[in-house]
Short mmCIF file of N, CA and C in Angstrom, two decimals:
data_model
loop_
_atom_site.label_atom_id
_atom_site.label_comp_id
_atom_site.label_asym_id
_atom_site.label_seq_id
_atom_site.Cartn_x
_atom_site.Cartn_y
_atom_site.Cartn_z
N MET A 25 3.90 -7.17 -3.52
CA MET A 25 2.70 -6.60 -4.05
C MET A 25 1.57 -7.62 -3.85
N ASN A 26 0.40 -7.14 -3.41
CA ASN A 26 -0.74 -7.99 -3.11
C ASN A 26 -1.81 -7.77 -4.18
N ILE A 27 -1.94 -8.71 -5.10
CA ILE A 27 -2.90 -8.60 -6.20
C ILE A 27 -4.13 -9.43 -5.85
N ARG A 28 -5.31 -8.83 -6.04
CA ARG A 28 -6.57 -9.55 -5.78
C ARG A 28 -7.59 -9.24 -6.87
N ASN A 29 -8.62 -10.04 -6.89
CA ASN A 29 -9.76 -9.77 -7.75
C ASN A 29 -10.80 -9.00 -6.94
N CYS A 30 -11.41 -8.01 -7.56
CA CYS A 30 -12.47 -7.23 -6.91
C CYS A 30 -13.65 -8.14 -6.65
N ARG A 31 -14.18 -8.11 -5.44
CA ARG A 31 -15.30 -8.98 -5.12
C ARG A 31 -16.60 -8.49 -5.74
N THR A 32 -16.61 -7.26 -6.26
CA THR A 32 -17.81 -6.73 -6.90
C THR A 32 -17.81 -6.96 -8.40
N CYS A 33 -16.73 -6.55 -9.06
CA CYS A 33 -16.71 -6.62 -10.53
C CYS A 33 -15.77 -7.70 -11.08
N GLY A 34 -14.87 -8.22 -10.25
CA GLY A 34 -13.97 -9.28 -10.69
C GLY A 34 -12.66 -8.80 -11.29
N ARG A 35 -12.49 -7.49 -11.45
CA ARG A 35 -11.24 -6.98 -12.02
C ARG A 35 -10.07 -7.20 -11.06
N ILE A 36 -8.88 -7.33 -11.63
CA ILE A 36 -7.67 -7.47 -10.84
C ILE A 36 -7.19 -6.08 -10.41
N PHE A 37 -6.77 -5.96 -9.14
CA PHE A 37 -6.26 -4.67 -8.65
C PHE A 37 -5.23 -4.93 -7.57
N ASN A 38 -4.45 -3.89 -7.27
CA ASN A 38 -3.44 -3.96 -6.23
C ASN A 38 -4.11 -3.67 -4.89
N TYR A 39 -4.26 -4.67 -4.07
CA TYR A 39 -4.94 -4.54 -2.78
C TYR A 39 -4.02 -3.89 -1.76
N VAL A 40 -4.54 -2.87 -1.07
CA VAL A 40 -3.76 -2.21 -0.03
C VAL A 40 -4.36 -2.52 1.34
N SER A 41 -5.62 -2.15 1.55
CA SER A 41 -6.28 -2.43 2.83
C SER A 41 -7.78 -2.23 2.68
N GLY A 42 -8.52 -2.62 3.70
CA GLY A 42 -9.96 -2.45 3.68
C GLY A 42 -10.65 -3.56 2.91
N PRO A 43 -11.89 -3.28 2.47
CA PRO A 43 -12.60 -4.32 1.72
C PRO A 43 -11.91 -4.62 0.40
N ALA A 44 -12.05 -5.83 -0.07
CA ALA A 44 -11.37 -6.26 -1.30
C ALA A 44 -12.15 -5.83 -2.53
N ILE A 45 -12.24 -4.51 -2.73
CA ILE A 45 -12.89 -3.98 -3.93
C ILE A 45 -11.93 -3.01 -4.62
N CYS A 46 -12.03 -2.97 -5.93
CA CYS A 46 -11.11 -2.14 -6.72
C CYS A 46 -11.42 -0.65 -6.52
N PRO A 47 -10.50 0.23 -6.87
CA PRO A 47 -10.73 1.67 -6.69
C PRO A 47 -11.97 2.17 -7.43
N ALA A 48 -12.27 1.64 -8.61
CA ALA A 48 -13.45 2.08 -9.36
C ALA A 48 -14.73 1.72 -8.61
N CYS A 49 -14.81 0.51 -8.09
CA CYS A 49 -15.98 0.09 -7.32
C CYS A 49 -16.07 0.85 -6.00
N ARG A 50 -14.92 1.13 -5.40
CA ARG A 50 -14.90 1.91 -4.15
C ARG A 50 -15.45 3.31 -4.39
N ASP A 51 -15.04 3.93 -5.51
CA ASP A 51 -15.56 5.26 -5.85
C ASP A 51 -17.06 5.21 -6.12
N SER A 52 -17.50 4.17 -6.80
CA SER A 52 -18.92 4.00 -7.08
C SER A 52 -19.72 3.82 -5.79
N LEU A 53 -19.18 3.04 -4.87
CA LEU A 53 -19.84 2.81 -3.58
C LEU A 53 -19.90 4.10 -2.77
N GLU A 54 -18.84 4.89 -2.83
CA GLU A 54 -18.82 6.17 -2.12
C GLU A 54 -19.85 7.13 -2.71
N ALA A 55 -20.01 7.13 -4.04
CA ALA A 55 -21.03 7.97 -4.68
C ALA A 55 -22.42 7.52 -4.24
N LYS A 56 -22.65 6.21 -4.13
CA LYS A 56 -23.94 5.70 -3.64
C LYS A 56 -24.18 6.13 -2.20
N PHE A 57 -23.11 6.11 -1.39
CA PHE A 57 -23.24 6.54 0.00
C PHE A 57 -23.68 8.01 0.06
N GLN A 58 -23.06 8.86 -0.76
CA GLN A 58 -23.45 10.27 -0.77
C GLN A 58 -24.90 10.43 -1.22
N GLN A 59 -25.32 9.63 -2.18
CA GLN A 59 -26.70 9.68 -2.65
C GLN A 59 -27.65 9.28 -1.53
N VAL A 60 -27.32 8.21 -0.81
CA VAL A 60 -28.15 7.75 0.31
C VAL A 60 -28.21 8.82 1.39
N LYS A 61 -27.07 9.40 1.70
CA LYS A 61 -27.01 10.43 2.74
C LYS A 61 -27.89 11.63 2.36
N ASP A 62 -27.81 12.05 1.11
CA ASP A 62 -28.63 13.17 0.65
C ASP A 62 -30.12 12.82 0.68
N TYR A 63 -30.46 11.60 0.28
CA TYR A 63 -31.86 11.17 0.29
C TYR A 63 -32.41 11.18 1.71
N ILE A 64 -31.63 10.67 2.65
CA ILE A 64 -32.06 10.63 4.05
C ILE A 64 -32.22 12.05 4.59
N ARG A 65 -31.30 12.93 4.23
CA ARG A 65 -31.37 14.31 4.69
C ARG A 65 -32.63 15.00 4.16
N ASP A 66 -33.00 14.71 2.91
CA ASP A 66 -34.17 15.34 2.30
C ASP A 66 -35.48 14.68 2.72
N ASN A 67 -35.46 13.44 3.14
CA ASN A 67 -36.67 12.68 3.50
C ASN A 67 -36.51 12.09 4.89
N ARG A 68 -36.63 12.91 5.88
CA ARG A 68 -36.44 12.45 7.26
C ARG A 68 -37.49 11.41 7.66
N GLY A 69 -37.06 10.43 8.43
CA GLY A 69 -37.95 9.42 8.95
C GLY A 69 -38.22 8.25 8.01
N VAL A 70 -37.46 8.14 6.93
CA VAL A 70 -37.67 7.03 6.00
C VAL A 70 -37.02 5.77 6.55
N GLY A 71 -37.53 4.62 6.13
CA GLY A 71 -36.99 3.34 6.56
C GLY A 71 -35.89 2.87 5.63
N ILE A 72 -35.18 1.86 6.06
CA ILE A 72 -34.06 1.33 5.28
C ILE A 72 -34.53 0.81 3.93
N GLN A 73 -35.65 0.09 3.92
CA GLN A 73 -36.13 -0.50 2.67
C GLN A 73 -36.49 0.58 1.66
N GLU A 74 -37.12 1.65 2.11
CA GLU A 74 -37.48 2.75 1.21
C GLU A 74 -36.24 3.42 0.64
N VAL A 75 -35.24 3.64 1.48
CA VAL A 75 -33.99 4.25 1.02
C VAL A 75 -33.30 3.33 0.03
N ALA A 76 -33.29 2.03 0.32
CA ALA A 76 -32.64 1.06 -0.56
C ALA A 76 -33.30 1.06 -1.94
N GLU A 77 -34.62 1.10 -1.98
CA GLU A 77 -35.32 1.10 -3.26
C GLU A 77 -35.12 2.41 -4.01
N ALA A 78 -35.19 3.53 -3.31
CA ALA A 78 -35.08 4.83 -3.96
C ALA A 78 -33.67 5.08 -4.50
N CYS A 79 -32.66 4.59 -3.79
CA CYS A 79 -31.27 4.86 -4.20
C CYS A 79 -30.62 3.67 -4.91
N GLU A 80 -31.38 2.59 -5.09
CA GLU A 80 -30.87 1.39 -5.75
C GLU A 80 -29.61 0.86 -5.07
N VAL A 81 -29.73 0.72 -3.75
CA VAL A 81 -28.66 0.17 -2.91
C VAL A 81 -29.27 -0.97 -2.11
N GLU A 82 -28.50 -2.00 -1.85
CA GLU A 82 -29.01 -3.10 -1.04
C GLU A 82 -29.17 -2.65 0.41
N SER A 83 -30.21 -3.15 1.06
CA SER A 83 -30.44 -2.78 2.45
C SER A 83 -29.30 -3.27 3.34
N ALA A 84 -28.65 -4.36 2.96
CA ALA A 84 -27.50 -4.86 3.72
C ALA A 84 -26.37 -3.84 3.71
N GLN A 85 -26.20 -3.13 2.60
CA GLN A 85 -25.15 -2.11 2.52
C GLN A 85 -25.47 -0.94 3.44
N ILE A 86 -26.73 -0.56 3.52
CA ILE A 86 -27.13 0.52 4.42
C ILE A 86 -26.90 0.10 5.86
N ARG A 87 -27.22 -1.14 6.20
CA ARG A 87 -26.96 -1.64 7.56
C ARG A 87 -25.45 -1.64 7.85
N GLN A 88 -24.65 -1.96 6.84
CA GLN A 88 -23.20 -1.94 7.01
C GLN A 88 -22.72 -0.53 7.32
N TRP A 89 -23.25 0.47 6.62
CA TRP A 89 -22.88 1.85 6.89
C TRP A 89 -23.31 2.28 8.28
N LEU A 90 -24.43 1.76 8.76
CA LEU A 90 -24.86 2.03 10.14
C LEU A 90 -23.88 1.42 11.13
N ARG A 91 -23.46 0.18 10.87
CA ARG A 91 -22.51 -0.50 11.76
C ARG A 91 -21.14 0.18 11.74
N GLU A 92 -20.77 0.76 10.60
CA GLU A 92 -19.49 1.47 10.49
C GLU A 92 -19.56 2.88 11.06
N GLU A 93 -20.73 3.28 11.56
CA GLU A 93 -21.00 4.61 12.12
C GLU A 93 -20.89 5.72 11.08
N ARG A 94 -21.11 5.38 9.83
CA ARG A 94 -21.15 6.39 8.77
C ARG A 94 -22.55 6.99 8.67
N LEU A 95 -23.56 6.24 9.07
CA LEU A 95 -24.94 6.71 9.16
C LEU A 95 -25.41 6.49 10.59
N GLU A 96 -26.43 7.26 10.98
CA GLU A 96 -26.95 7.14 12.34
C GLU A 96 -28.46 7.21 12.30
N LEU A 97 -29.12 6.38 13.09
CA LEU A 97 -30.57 6.39 13.19
C LEU A 97 -31.02 7.56 14.05
N THR A 98 -32.15 8.15 13.72
CA THR A 98 -32.70 9.22 14.54
C THR A 98 -33.34 8.61 15.78
N PRO A 99 -33.50 9.40 16.85
CA PRO A 99 -34.10 8.86 18.07
C PRO A 99 -35.53 8.35 17.86
N ASP A 100 -36.27 8.94 16.92
CA ASP A 100 -37.66 8.52 16.70
C ASP A 100 -37.79 7.49 15.57
N SER A 101 -36.68 6.93 15.12
CA SER A 101 -36.69 5.97 14.02
C SER A 101 -37.35 4.66 14.45
N PRO A 102 -38.17 4.07 13.56
CA PRO A 102 -38.77 2.78 13.90
C PRO A 102 -37.75 1.64 13.86
N MET A 103 -36.66 1.83 13.15
CA MET A 103 -35.59 0.84 13.04
C MET A 103 -34.72 0.89 14.30
N VAL A 104 -34.27 -0.25 14.76
CA VAL A 104 -33.42 -0.31 15.95
C VAL A 104 -32.23 -1.22 15.66
N LEU A 105 -31.05 -0.77 16.05
CA LEU A 105 -29.86 -1.61 16.06
C LEU A 105 -29.64 -2.05 17.49
N ASN A 106 -29.07 -3.20 17.68
CA ASN A 106 -28.78 -3.69 19.02
C ASN A 106 -27.29 -3.86 19.20
N CYS A 107 -26.82 -3.56 20.41
CA CYS A 107 -25.42 -3.77 20.78
C CYS A 107 -25.10 -5.25 20.61
N GLU A 108 -23.99 -5.55 19.97
CA GLU A 108 -23.62 -6.94 19.73
C GLU A 108 -23.20 -7.66 21.01
N ASN A 109 -22.93 -6.91 22.07
CA ASN A 109 -22.49 -7.51 23.32
C ASN A 109 -23.65 -7.73 24.30
N CYS A 110 -24.42 -6.66 24.57
CA CYS A 110 -25.45 -6.76 25.60
C CYS A 110 -26.88 -6.68 25.05
N GLY A 111 -27.05 -6.31 23.78
CA GLY A 111 -28.38 -6.23 23.18
C GLY A 111 -29.09 -4.91 23.40
N GLU A 112 -28.44 -3.96 24.04
CA GLU A 112 -29.02 -2.64 24.29
C GLU A 112 -29.29 -1.94 22.94
N PRO A 113 -30.42 -1.22 22.79
CA PRO A 113 -30.67 -0.50 21.53
C PRO A 113 -29.65 0.64 21.34
N ILE A 114 -29.13 0.75 20.12
CA ILE A 114 -28.17 1.80 19.79
C ILE A 114 -28.58 2.45 18.48
N ARG A 115 -28.00 3.62 18.18
CA ARG A 115 -28.36 4.36 16.97
C ARG A 115 -27.40 4.10 15.82
N SER A 116 -26.17 3.74 16.12
CA SER A 116 -25.20 3.37 15.08
C SER A 116 -24.05 2.62 15.74
N GLY A 117 -23.23 2.00 14.91
CA GLY A 117 -22.08 1.26 15.42
C GLY A 117 -22.43 -0.17 15.75
N ARG A 118 -21.55 -0.79 16.51
CA ARG A 118 -21.73 -2.19 16.88
C ARG A 118 -21.98 -2.38 18.37
N PHE A 119 -21.50 -1.43 19.17
CA PHE A 119 -21.58 -1.58 20.61
C PHE A 119 -22.13 -0.30 21.25
N CYS A 120 -22.81 -0.46 22.39
CA CYS A 120 -23.31 0.69 23.14
C CYS A 120 -22.14 1.37 23.86
N PRO A 121 -22.31 2.62 24.28
CA PRO A 121 -21.21 3.32 24.97
C PRO A 121 -20.70 2.58 26.21
N LYS A 122 -21.61 1.95 26.97
CA LYS A 122 -21.20 1.23 28.17
C LYS A 122 -20.26 0.07 27.81
N CYS A 123 -20.62 -0.70 26.78
CA CYS A 123 -19.78 -1.83 26.37
C CYS A 123 -18.46 -1.36 25.76
N LYS A 124 -18.49 -0.25 25.02
CA LYS A 124 -17.25 0.31 24.46
C LYS A 124 -16.29 0.69 25.58
N ASP A 125 -16.82 1.37 26.61
CA ASP A 125 -15.97 1.75 27.74
C ASP A 125 -15.42 0.53 28.46
N ASN A 126 -16.27 -0.47 28.65
CA ASN A 126 -15.85 -1.70 29.32
C ASN A 126 -14.75 -2.42 28.53
N MET A 127 -14.90 -2.48 27.20
CA MET A 127 -13.88 -3.13 26.37
C MET A 127 -12.57 -2.35 26.40
N ALA A 128 -12.67 -1.02 26.35
CA ALA A 128 -11.46 -0.20 26.41
C ALA A 128 -10.73 -0.41 27.73
N LYS A 129 -11.48 -0.47 28.83
CA LYS A 129 -10.88 -0.71 30.14
C LYS A 129 -10.21 -2.09 30.17
N ASN A 130 -10.89 -3.10 29.63
CA ASN A 130 -10.31 -4.45 29.61
C ASN A 130 -9.05 -4.51 28.76
N PHE A 131 -9.05 -3.83 27.61
CA PHE A 131 -7.84 -3.80 26.77
C PHE A 131 -6.70 -3.13 27.51
N ASN A 132 -6.98 -2.01 28.18
CA ASN A 132 -5.94 -1.32 28.93
C ASN A 132 -5.41 -2.19 30.07
N ASP A 133 -6.31 -2.92 30.72
CA ASP A 133 -5.87 -3.82 31.80
C ASP A 133 -4.94 -4.90 31.25
N VAL A 134 -5.26 -5.45 30.09
CA VAL A 134 -4.42 -6.48 29.48
C VAL A 134 -3.08 -5.90 29.07
N LEU A 135 -3.09 -4.71 28.48
CA LEU A 135 -1.84 -4.08 28.06
C LEU A 135 -0.94 -3.76 29.24
N ASN A 136 -1.53 -3.34 30.33
CA ASN A 136 -0.74 -2.95 31.51
C ASN A 136 -0.43 -4.12 32.42
N ALA A 137 -0.96 -5.31 32.13
CA ALA A 137 -0.75 -6.47 33.01
C ALA A 137 0.72 -6.89 33.04
N GLY A 138 1.42 -6.82 31.94
CA GLY A 138 2.81 -7.26 31.89
C GLY A 138 3.80 -6.20 32.33
N LYS A 139 3.36 -4.98 32.49
CA LYS A 139 4.26 -3.89 32.87
C LYS A 139 4.36 -3.80 34.39
N PRO A 140 5.55 -3.53 34.90
CA PRO A 140 5.66 -3.35 36.35
C PRO A 140 4.98 -2.04 36.77
N ALA A 141 4.51 -2.04 37.98
CA ALA A 141 3.86 -0.83 38.50
C ALA A 141 4.88 0.29 38.60
N PRO A 142 4.47 1.53 38.36
CA PRO A 142 5.42 2.63 38.47
C PRO A 142 5.92 2.75 39.90
N PRO A 143 7.19 3.07 40.07
CA PRO A 143 7.74 3.16 41.43
C PRO A 143 7.10 4.32 42.20
N VAL A 144 6.87 4.06 43.48
CA VAL A 144 6.30 5.08 44.34
C VAL A 144 7.46 5.92 44.88
N PRO A 145 7.40 7.25 44.71
CA PRO A 145 8.51 8.07 45.21
C PRO A 145 8.61 7.98 46.73
N LYS A 146 9.83 7.91 47.21
CA LYS A 146 10.04 7.82 48.66
C LYS A 146 9.79 9.18 49.28
N GLN A 147 9.22 9.13 50.46
CA GLN A 147 9.01 10.36 51.22
C GLN A 147 10.32 10.71 51.91
N GLU A 148 10.82 11.86 51.56
CA GLU A 148 12.07 12.28 52.19
C GLU A 148 11.77 12.88 53.56
N GLU A 149 12.73 12.78 54.41
CA GLU A 149 12.56 13.36 55.74
C GLU A 149 12.46 14.87 55.61
N PRO A 150 11.59 15.51 56.38
CA PRO A 150 11.37 16.95 56.22
C PRO A 150 12.61 17.79 56.52
N HIS A 151 13.49 17.37 57.40
CA HIS A 151 14.66 18.18 57.75
C HIS A 151 15.86 17.90 56.86
N LYS A 152 15.78 16.94 55.99
CA LYS A 152 16.92 16.53 55.20
C LYS A 152 17.35 17.60 54.19
N ASN A 153 16.41 18.32 53.58
CA ASN A 153 16.74 19.30 52.57
C ASN A 153 16.85 20.72 53.12
N LYS A 154 16.72 20.89 54.43
CA LYS A 154 16.78 22.24 55.01
C LYS A 154 18.23 22.62 55.27
N MET A 155 18.44 23.92 55.27
CA MET A 155 19.78 24.43 55.57
C MET A 155 20.01 24.29 57.08
N ARG A 156 21.26 23.91 57.42
CA ARG A 156 21.60 23.73 58.83
C ARG A 156 22.63 24.76 59.25
N PHE A 157 22.43 25.24 60.42
CA PHE A 157 23.41 26.19 60.98
C PHE A 157 24.08 25.54 62.18
N LEU A 158 25.39 25.79 62.30
CA LEU A 158 26.12 25.23 63.43
C LEU A 158 26.49 26.30 64.40
#
């Protein structure tokens, strides 16, 4: 059993996975996320600071939700996120689609590096499988 203290409230809880926060704080954070989502839906084009003040959430938490792809910036948003690899502007997440594809290809190359190549089937002679008459 993995026992930890909640990094938000300090209570002891049984840690399973994810951020080290207790179930009560996790539920509270999820309720704040829903509040932020509803506020953004009702007030299109608002900035992070305005949302943070209106919903009483830290702007760092809103940026975290953007990085986790739980929220997405509109195309006309004045706020810009940058790809952590190449610096390309993105609307949510950590990486642009080009870098994601490149990383996936590199991971697949590494995974397949130790495996032998699949055997190439031999070409059988065309007359070998035909019926023969004597």
